[in-house]
Amino acid sequence: MKLELDNKTFLDLAEVVEKTGMNLVTIRTYIKEGKLNAKKVGVKYWVSESALAEFFETGSSEPVKMKKAK
């Protein structure tokens, strides 16, 4: 779901997943590590389109560390 405020567009995490093709867990990890700027409002995280563009411009050379299933 998109949200537009003051000529800025914000995306919820489901929209970020759809636009990027990345896994939701990966996106949440990038937010937690401070690699992707997001704001939490209530129970939802919102990512501005400019923050998403900046993330892709700077990139991340490190793979996300995932826990292995036992």
Tab-separated table of C-alpha atoms in Angstrom:
chain	number	residue	atom	x	y	z
A	1	MET	CA	0.000	0.000	0.000
A	2	LYS	CA	1.365	3.386	-0.973
A	3	LEU	CA	0.964	6.495	1.138
A	4	GLU	CA	1.488	9.982	-0.255
A	5	LEU	CA	2.189	12.928	2.062
A	6	ASP	CA	3.574	16.340	1.115
A	7	ASN	CA	4.642	15.179	-2.357
A	8	LYS	CA	6.536	12.206	-0.875
A	9	THR	CA	5.612	8.585	-1.476
A	10	PHE	CA	5.981	5.989	1.254
A	11	LEU	CA	5.741	2.224	0.778
A	12	ASP	CA	4.815	-0.408	3.326
A	13	LEU	CA	7.018	-3.489	3.473
A	14	ALA	CA	4.687	-5.564	1.296
A	15	GLU	CA	5.080	-2.958	-1.453
A	16	VAL	CA	8.877	-2.933	-0.991
A	17	VAL	CA	8.888	-6.737	-1.354
A	18	GLU	CA	6.809	-6.472	-4.537
A	19	LYS	CA	8.975	-3.715	-6.071
A	20	THR	CA	12.357	-5.236	-5.218
A	21	GLY	CA	11.694	-8.972	-5.294
A	22	MET	CA	13.608	-9.292	-2.026
A	23	ASN	CA	12.439	-11.464	0.845
A	24	LEU	CA	10.532	-9.760	3.682
A	25	VAL	CA	12.995	-11.134	6.241
A	26	THR	CA	15.887	-9.631	4.263
A	27	ILE	CA	14.194	-6.226	4.147
A	28	ARG	CA	13.489	-6.310	7.881
A	29	THR	CA	17.137	-7.238	8.500
A	30	TYR	CA	18.357	-4.304	6.404
A	31	ILE	CA	16.078	-1.987	8.395
A	32	LYS	CA	17.272	-3.414	11.723
A	33	GLU	CA	20.932	-3.051	10.659
A	34	GLY	CA	20.311	0.545	9.563
A	35	LYS	CA	21.075	-0.170	5.903
A	36	LEU	CA	17.559	0.754	4.768
A	37	ASN	CA	15.947	3.804	6.337
A	38	ALA	CA	12.375	3.188	7.484
A	39	LYS	CA	9.942	4.713	9.961
A	40	LYS	CA	7.683	2.692	12.201
A	41	VAL	CA	4.194	4.132	12.585
A	42	GLY	CA	1.973	2.028	14.777
A	43	VAL	CA	2.725	-1.562	13.848
A	44	LYS	CA	3.841	-0.902	10.251
A	45	TYR	CA	7.159	0.131	8.791
A	46	TRP	CA	7.167	2.687	5.971
A	47	VAL	CA	10.016	3.264	3.513
A	48	SER	CA	10.144	6.416	1.415
A	49	GLU	CA	10.805	5.958	-2.284
A	50	SER	CA	13.851	8.212	-1.895
A	51	ALA	CA	15.241	5.987	0.904
A	52	LEU	CA	14.725	2.919	-1.279
A	53	ALA	CA	16.468	4.613	-4.215
A	54	GLU	CA	19.363	5.628	-1.937
A	55	PHE	CA	19.656	2.040	-0.683
A	56	PHE	CA	20.006	0.765	-4.241
A	57	GLU	CA	22.472	3.510	-5.160
A	58	THR	CA	24.775	2.764	-2.222
A	59	GLY	CA	24.089	-0.964	-2.258
A	60	SER	CA	25.148	-3.533	0.274
A	61	SER	CA	28.190	-5.625	-0.433
A	62	GLU	CA	27.553	-7.906	2.523
A	63	PRO	CA	25.103	-10.792	2.281
A	64	VAL	CA	22.411	-11.006	4.911
A	65	LYS	CA	23.227	-13.579	7.567
A	66	MET	CA	20.314	-15.963	7.864
A	67	LYS	CA	19.860	-18.570	10.544
A	68	LYS	CA	20.074	-22.109	9.208
A	69	ALA	CA	17.228	-24.482	9.919
A	70	LYS	CA	18.198	-27.484	11.999
